[in-house]
Short mmCIF file of N, CA and C in Angstrom, two decimals:
data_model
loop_
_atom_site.label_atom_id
_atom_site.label_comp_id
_atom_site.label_asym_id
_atom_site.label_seq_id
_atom_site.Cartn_x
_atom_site.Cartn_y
_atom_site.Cartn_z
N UNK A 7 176.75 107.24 43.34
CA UNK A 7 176.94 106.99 44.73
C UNK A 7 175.63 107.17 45.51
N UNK A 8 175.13 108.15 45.22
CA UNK A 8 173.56 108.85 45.66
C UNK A 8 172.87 108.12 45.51
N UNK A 9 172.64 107.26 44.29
CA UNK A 9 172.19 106.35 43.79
C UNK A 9 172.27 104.39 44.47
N UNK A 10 173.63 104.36 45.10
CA UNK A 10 173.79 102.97 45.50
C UNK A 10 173.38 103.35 46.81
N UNK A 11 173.76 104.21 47.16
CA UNK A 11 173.19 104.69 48.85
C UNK A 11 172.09 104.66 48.93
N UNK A 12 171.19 104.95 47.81
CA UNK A 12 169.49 104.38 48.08
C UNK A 12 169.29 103.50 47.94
N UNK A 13 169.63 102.62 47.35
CA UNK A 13 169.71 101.26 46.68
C UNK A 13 169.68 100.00 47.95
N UNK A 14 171.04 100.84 48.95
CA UNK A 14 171.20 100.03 49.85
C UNK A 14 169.99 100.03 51.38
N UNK A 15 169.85 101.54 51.22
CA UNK A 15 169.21 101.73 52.15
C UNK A 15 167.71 101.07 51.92
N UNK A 16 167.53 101.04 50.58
CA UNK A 16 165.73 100.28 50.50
C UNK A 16 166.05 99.28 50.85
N UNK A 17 167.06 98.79 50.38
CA UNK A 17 166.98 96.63 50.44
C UNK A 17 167.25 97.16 51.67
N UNK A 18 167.73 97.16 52.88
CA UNK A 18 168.22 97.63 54.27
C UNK A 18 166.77 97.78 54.90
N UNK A 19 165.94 98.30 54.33
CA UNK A 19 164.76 98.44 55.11
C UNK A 19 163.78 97.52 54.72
N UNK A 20 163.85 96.77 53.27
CA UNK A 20 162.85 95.46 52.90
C UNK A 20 163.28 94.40 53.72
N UNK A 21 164.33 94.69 53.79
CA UNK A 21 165.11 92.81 54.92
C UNK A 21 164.59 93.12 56.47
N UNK A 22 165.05 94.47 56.77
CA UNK A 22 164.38 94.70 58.12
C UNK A 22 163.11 94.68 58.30
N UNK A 23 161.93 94.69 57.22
CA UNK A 23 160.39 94.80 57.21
C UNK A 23 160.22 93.35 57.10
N UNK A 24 160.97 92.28 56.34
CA UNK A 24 160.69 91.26 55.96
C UNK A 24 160.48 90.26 57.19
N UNK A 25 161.96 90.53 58.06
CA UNK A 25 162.49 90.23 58.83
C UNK A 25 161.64 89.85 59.86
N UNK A 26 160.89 90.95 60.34
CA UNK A 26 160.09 91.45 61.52
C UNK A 26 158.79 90.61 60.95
N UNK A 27 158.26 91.14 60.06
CA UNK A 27 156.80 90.35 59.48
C UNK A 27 157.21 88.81 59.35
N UNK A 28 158.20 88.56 59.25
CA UNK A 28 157.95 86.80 59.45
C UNK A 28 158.26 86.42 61.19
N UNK A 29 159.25 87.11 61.82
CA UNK A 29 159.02 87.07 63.05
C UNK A 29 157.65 87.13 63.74
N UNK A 30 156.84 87.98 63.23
CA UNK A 30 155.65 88.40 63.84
C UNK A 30 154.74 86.74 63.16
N UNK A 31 154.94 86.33 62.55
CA UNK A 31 153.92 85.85 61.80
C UNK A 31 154.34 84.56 62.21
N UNK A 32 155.42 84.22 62.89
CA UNK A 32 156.09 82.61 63.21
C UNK A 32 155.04 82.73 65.07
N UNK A 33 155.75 84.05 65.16
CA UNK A 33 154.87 84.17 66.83
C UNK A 33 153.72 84.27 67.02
N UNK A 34 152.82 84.35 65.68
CA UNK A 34 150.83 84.36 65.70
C UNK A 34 150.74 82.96 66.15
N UNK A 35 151.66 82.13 64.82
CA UNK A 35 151.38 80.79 64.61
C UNK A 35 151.72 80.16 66.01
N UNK A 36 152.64 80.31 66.73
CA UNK A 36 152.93 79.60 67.74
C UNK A 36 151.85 80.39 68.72
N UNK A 37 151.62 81.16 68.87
CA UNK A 37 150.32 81.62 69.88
C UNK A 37 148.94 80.75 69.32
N UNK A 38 149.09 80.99 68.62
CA UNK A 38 147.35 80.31 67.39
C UNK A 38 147.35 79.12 67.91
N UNK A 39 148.27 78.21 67.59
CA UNK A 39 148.48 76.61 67.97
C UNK A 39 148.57 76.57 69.38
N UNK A 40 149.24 77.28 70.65
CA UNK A 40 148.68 77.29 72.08
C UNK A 40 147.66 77.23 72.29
N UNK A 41 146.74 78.44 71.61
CA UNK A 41 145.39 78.41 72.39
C UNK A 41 144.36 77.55 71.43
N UNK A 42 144.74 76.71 70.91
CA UNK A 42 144.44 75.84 69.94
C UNK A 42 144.02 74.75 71.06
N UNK A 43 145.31 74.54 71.29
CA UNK A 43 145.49 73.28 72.39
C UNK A 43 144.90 73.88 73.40
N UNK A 44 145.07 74.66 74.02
CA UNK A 44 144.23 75.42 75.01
C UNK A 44 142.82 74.57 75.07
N UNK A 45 142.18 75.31 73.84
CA UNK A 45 140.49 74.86 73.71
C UNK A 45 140.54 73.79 73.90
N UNK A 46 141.26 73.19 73.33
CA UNK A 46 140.59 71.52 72.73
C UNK A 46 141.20 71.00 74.23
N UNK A 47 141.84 71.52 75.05
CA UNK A 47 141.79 70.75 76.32
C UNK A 47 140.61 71.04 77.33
N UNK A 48 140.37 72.27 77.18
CA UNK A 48 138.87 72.58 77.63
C UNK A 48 137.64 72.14 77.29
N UNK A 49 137.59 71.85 75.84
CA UNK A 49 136.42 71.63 75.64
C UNK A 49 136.40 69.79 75.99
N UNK A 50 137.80 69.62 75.85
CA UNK A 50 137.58 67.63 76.63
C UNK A 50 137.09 67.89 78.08
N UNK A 51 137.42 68.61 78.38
CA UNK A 51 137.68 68.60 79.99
C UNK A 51 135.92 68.91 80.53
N UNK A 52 135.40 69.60 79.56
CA UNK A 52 133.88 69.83 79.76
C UNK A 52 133.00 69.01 79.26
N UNK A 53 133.17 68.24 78.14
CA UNK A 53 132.56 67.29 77.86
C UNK A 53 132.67 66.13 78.67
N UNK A 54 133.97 66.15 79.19
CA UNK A 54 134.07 64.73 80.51
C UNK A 54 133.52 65.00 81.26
N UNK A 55 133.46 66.39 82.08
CA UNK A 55 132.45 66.96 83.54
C UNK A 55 130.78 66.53 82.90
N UNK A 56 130.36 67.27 81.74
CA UNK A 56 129.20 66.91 81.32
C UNK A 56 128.63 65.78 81.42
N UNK A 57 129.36 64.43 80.74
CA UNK A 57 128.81 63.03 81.03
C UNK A 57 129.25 62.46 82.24
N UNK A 58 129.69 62.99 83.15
CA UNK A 58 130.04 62.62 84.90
C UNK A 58 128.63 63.35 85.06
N UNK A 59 128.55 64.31 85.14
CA UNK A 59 126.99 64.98 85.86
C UNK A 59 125.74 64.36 85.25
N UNK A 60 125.75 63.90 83.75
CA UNK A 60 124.74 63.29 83.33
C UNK A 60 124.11 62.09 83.85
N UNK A 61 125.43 61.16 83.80
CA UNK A 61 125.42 60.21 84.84
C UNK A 61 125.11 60.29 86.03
N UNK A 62 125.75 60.93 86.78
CA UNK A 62 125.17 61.46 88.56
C UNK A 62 123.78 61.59 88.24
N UNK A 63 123.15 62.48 87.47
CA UNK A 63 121.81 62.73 87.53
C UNK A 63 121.01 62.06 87.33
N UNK A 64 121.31 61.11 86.12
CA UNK A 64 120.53 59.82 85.99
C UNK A 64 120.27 58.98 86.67
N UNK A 65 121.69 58.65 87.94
CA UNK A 65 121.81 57.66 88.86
C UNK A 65 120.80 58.21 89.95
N UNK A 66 120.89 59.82 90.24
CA UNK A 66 120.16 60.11 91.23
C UNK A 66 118.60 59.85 90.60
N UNK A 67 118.32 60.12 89.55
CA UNK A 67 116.86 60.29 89.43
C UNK A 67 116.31 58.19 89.41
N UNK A 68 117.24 57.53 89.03
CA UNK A 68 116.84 56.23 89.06
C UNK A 68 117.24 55.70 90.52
N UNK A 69 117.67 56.19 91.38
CA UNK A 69 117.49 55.59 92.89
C UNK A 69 116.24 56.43 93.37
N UNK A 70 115.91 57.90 93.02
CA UNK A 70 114.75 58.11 93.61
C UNK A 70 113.61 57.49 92.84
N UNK A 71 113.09 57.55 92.00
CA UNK A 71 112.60 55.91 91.14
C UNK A 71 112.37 55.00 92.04
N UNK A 72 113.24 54.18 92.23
CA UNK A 72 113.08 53.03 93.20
C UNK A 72 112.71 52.96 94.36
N UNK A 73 113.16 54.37 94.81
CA UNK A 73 112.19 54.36 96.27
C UNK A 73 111.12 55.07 96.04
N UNK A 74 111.08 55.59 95.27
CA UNK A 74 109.17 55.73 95.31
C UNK A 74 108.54 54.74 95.09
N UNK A 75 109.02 53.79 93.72
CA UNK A 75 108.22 52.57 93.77
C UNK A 75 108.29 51.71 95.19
N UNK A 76 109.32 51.52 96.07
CA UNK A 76 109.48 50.60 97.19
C UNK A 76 108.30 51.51 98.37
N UNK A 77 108.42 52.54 98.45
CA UNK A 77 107.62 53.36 98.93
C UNK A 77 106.00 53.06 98.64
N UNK A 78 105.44 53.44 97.16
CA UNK A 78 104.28 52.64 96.88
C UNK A 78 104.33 51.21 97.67
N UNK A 79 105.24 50.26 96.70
CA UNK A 79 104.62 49.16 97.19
C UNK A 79 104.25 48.79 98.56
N UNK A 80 105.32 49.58 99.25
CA UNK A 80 104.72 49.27 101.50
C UNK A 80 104.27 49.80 101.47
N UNK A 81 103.29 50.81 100.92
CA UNK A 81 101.76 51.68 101.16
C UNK A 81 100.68 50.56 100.88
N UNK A 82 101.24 49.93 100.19
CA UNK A 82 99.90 48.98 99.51
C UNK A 82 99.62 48.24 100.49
N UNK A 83 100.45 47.68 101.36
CA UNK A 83 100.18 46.11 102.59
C UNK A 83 99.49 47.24 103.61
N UNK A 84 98.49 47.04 104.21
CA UNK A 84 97.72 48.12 105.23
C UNK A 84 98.63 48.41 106.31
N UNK A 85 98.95 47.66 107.17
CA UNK A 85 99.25 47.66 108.54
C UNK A 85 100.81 48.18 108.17
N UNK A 86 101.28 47.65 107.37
CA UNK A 86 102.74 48.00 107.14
C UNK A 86 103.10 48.85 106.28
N UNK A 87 101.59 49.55 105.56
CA UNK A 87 101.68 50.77 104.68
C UNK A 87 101.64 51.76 105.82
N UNK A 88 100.89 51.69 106.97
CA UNK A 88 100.68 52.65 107.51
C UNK A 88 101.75 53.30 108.26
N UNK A 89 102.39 52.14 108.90
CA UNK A 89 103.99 52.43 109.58
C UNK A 89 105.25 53.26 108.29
N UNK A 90 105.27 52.16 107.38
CA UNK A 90 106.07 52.96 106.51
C UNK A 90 105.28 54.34 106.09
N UNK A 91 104.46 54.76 105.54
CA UNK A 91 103.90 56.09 105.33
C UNK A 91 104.56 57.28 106.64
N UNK A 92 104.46 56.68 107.73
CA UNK A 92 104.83 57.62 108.66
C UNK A 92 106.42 57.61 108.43
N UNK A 93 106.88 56.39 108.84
CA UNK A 93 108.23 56.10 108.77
C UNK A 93 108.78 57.38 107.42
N UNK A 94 108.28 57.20 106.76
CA UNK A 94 108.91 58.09 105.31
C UNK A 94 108.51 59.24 105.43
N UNK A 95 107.49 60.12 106.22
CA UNK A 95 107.35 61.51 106.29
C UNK A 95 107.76 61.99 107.44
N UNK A 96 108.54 60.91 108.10
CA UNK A 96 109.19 61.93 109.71
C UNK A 96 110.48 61.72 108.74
N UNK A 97 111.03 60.78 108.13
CA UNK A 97 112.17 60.82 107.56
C UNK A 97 112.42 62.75 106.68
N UNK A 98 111.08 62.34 105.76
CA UNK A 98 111.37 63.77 105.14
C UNK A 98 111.29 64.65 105.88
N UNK A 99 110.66 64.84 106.68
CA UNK A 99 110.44 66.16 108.03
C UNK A 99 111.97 66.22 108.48
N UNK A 100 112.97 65.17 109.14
CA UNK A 100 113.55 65.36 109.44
C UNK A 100 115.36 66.02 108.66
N UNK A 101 114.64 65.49 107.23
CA UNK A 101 115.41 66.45 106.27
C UNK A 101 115.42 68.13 105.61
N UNK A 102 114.21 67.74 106.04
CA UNK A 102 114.04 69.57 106.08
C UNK A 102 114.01 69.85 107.10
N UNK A 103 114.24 69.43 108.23
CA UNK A 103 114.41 70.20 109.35
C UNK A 103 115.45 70.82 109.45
N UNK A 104 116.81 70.04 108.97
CA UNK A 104 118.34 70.69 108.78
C UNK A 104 118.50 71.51 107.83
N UNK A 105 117.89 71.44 106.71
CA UNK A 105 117.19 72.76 106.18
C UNK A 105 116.86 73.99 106.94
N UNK A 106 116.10 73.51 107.42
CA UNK A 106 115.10 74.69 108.44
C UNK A 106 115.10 74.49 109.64
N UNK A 107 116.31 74.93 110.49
CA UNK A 107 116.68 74.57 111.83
C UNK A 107 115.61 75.26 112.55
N UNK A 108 114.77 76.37 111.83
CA UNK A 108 114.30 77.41 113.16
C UNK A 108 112.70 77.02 112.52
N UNK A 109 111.90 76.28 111.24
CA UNK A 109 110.95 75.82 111.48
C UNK A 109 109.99 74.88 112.25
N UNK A 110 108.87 74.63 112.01
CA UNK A 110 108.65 74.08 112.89
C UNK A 110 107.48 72.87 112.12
N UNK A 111 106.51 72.26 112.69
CA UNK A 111 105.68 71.06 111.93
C UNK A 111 105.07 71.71 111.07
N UNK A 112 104.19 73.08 111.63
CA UNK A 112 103.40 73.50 110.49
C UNK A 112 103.99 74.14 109.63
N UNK A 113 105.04 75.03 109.79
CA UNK A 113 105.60 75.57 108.37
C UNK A 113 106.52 74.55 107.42
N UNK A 114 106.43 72.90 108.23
CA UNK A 114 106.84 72.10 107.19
C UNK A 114 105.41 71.59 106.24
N UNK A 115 104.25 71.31 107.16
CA UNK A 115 103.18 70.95 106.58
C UNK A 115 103.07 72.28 105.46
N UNK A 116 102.83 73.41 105.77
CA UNK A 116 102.34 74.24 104.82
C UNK A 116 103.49 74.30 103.72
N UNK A 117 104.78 74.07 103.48
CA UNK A 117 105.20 73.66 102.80
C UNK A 117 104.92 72.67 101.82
N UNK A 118 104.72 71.63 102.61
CA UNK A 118 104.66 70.80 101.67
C UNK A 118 103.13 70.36 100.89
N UNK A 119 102.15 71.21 101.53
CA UNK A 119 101.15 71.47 100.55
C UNK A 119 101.25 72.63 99.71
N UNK A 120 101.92 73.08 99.31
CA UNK A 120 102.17 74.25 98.53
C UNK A 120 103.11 73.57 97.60
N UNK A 121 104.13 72.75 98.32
CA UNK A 121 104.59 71.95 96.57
C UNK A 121 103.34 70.93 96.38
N UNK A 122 102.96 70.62 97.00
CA UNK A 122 102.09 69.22 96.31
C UNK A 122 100.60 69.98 95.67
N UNK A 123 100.47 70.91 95.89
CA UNK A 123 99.76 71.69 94.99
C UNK A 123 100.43 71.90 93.29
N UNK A 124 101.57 72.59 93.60
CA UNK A 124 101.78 72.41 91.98
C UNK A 124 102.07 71.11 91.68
N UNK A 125 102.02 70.36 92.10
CA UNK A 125 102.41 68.86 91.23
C UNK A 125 101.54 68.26 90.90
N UNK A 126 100.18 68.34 91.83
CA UNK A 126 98.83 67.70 91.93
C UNK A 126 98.11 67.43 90.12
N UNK A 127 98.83 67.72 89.47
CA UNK A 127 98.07 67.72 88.43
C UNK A 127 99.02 66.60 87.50
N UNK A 128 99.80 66.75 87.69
CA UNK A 128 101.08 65.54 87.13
C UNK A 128 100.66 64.53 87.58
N UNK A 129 100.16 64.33 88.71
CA UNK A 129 100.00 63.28 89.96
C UNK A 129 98.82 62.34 89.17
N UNK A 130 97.87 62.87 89.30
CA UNK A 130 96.62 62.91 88.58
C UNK A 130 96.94 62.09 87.73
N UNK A 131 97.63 62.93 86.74
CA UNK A 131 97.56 62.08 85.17
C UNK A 131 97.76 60.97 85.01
N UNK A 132 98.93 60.40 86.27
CA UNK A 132 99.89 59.29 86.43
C UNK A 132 98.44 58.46 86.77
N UNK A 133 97.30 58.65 87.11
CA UNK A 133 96.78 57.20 88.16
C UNK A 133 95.86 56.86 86.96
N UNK A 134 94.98 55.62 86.97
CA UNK A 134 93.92 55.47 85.95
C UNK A 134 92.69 55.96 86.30
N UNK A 135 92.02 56.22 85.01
CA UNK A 135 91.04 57.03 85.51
C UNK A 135 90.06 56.66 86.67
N UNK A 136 89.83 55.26 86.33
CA UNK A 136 89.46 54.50 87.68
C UNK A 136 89.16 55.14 89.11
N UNK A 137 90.60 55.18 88.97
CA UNK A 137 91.00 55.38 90.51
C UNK A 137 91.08 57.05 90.38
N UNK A 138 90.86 57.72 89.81
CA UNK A 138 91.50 58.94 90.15
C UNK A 138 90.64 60.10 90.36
N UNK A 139 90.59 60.64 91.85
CA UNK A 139 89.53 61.43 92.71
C UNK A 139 89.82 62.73 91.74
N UNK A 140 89.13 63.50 91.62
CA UNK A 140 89.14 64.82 91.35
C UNK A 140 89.96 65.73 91.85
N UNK A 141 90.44 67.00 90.81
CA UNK A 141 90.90 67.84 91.37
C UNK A 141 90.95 68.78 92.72
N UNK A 142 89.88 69.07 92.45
CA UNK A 142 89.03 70.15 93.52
C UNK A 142 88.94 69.44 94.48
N UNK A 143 88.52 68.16 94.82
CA UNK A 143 88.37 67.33 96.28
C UNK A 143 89.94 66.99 96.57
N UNK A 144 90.69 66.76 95.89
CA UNK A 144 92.06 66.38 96.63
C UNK A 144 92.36 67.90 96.87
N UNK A 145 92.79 69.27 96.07
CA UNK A 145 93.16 70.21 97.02
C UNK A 145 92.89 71.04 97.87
N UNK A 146 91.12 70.39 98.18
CA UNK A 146 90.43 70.93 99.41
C UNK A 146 91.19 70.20 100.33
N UNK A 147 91.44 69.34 100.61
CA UNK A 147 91.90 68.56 101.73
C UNK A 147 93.08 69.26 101.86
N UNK A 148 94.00 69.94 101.15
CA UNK A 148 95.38 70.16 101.67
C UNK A 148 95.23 71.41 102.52
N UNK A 149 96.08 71.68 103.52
CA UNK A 149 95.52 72.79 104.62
C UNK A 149 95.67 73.90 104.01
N UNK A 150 94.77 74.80 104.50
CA UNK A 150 95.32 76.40 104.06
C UNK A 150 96.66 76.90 104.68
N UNK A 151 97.28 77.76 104.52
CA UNK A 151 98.51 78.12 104.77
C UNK A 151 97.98 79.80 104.53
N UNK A 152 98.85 80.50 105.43
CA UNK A 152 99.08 82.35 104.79
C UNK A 152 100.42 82.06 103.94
N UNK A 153 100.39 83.23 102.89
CA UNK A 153 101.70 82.88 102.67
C UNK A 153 102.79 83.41 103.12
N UNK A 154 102.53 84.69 104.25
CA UNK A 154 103.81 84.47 105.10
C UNK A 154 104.60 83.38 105.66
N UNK A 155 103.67 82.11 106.16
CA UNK A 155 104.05 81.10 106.91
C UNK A 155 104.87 80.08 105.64
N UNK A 156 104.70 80.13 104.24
CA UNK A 156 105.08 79.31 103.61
C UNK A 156 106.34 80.00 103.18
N UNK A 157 106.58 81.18 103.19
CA UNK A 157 107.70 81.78 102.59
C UNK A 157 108.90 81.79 104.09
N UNK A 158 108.48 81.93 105.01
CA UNK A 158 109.26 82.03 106.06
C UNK A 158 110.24 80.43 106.70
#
């Protein structure tokens, strides 16, 4: 009797262990396969944002492209380089101005010789040698600035 009473009670506790461990193990799998799908909807969902922004960026960098070249080319005609040249730096002035509601001409000028300083050398490379003035004489010409006035 002592004997079937253990008998019963082990199988009683292997069915109840069995029981539970496949319960547990049906509910990994159905969690596992959620966040399965989970990812793989995320990682579409980022790879679609990715080639939308790639695109945007490309589009932006090939319209600014074009107006620099359209830009060059009305620099080239004299009389109508000279208008557009202005025409295109009150334009930019007036985009950094909403930028910089509380600057003023010169802390846009000293700005913008302080970027065209670091670029000045990219710039350079782009022209033929021909044509292309020296370092040191093009960034003498750009104004001095403090750099309080450029940081402010």
């Amino acid at each position: 009797m002592v004997r079937l009473f253990k008998l019963v009670r082990t199988t009683a506790f292997l069915v109840v262990l069995c029981v539970s461990l496949a319960t547990t193990a049906v509910s990994l799998g159905v969690w596992a396969v959620s966040l399965t799908a989970q990812v793989t909807t995320m990682t579409a969902s980022a790879a679609a944002a990715a080639i939308a922004n790639r695109k945007a960026i490309a589009a932006a960098v090939l319209r600014t492209k074009a107006k620099a070249r359209l830009r060059r080319a009305l620099v080239v005609v004299p009389v109508a380089g000279i208008a557009a040249a202005i025409a295109f730096e009150r334009e930019d002035y007036l985009e950094w101005k909403q930028d910089n509601p509380d600057g003023d001409i010169e802390a846009y000028g000293c700005e913008v010789s302080a970027v065209s300083a670091e670029v000045v050398d990219d710039v350079l490379q782009d022209l033929p040698e021909q044509v292309r003035p020296s370092r040191d004489w093009l960034l003498s010409r750009l104004p001095e600035c403090a750099t309080s006035d450029v940081e402010s």
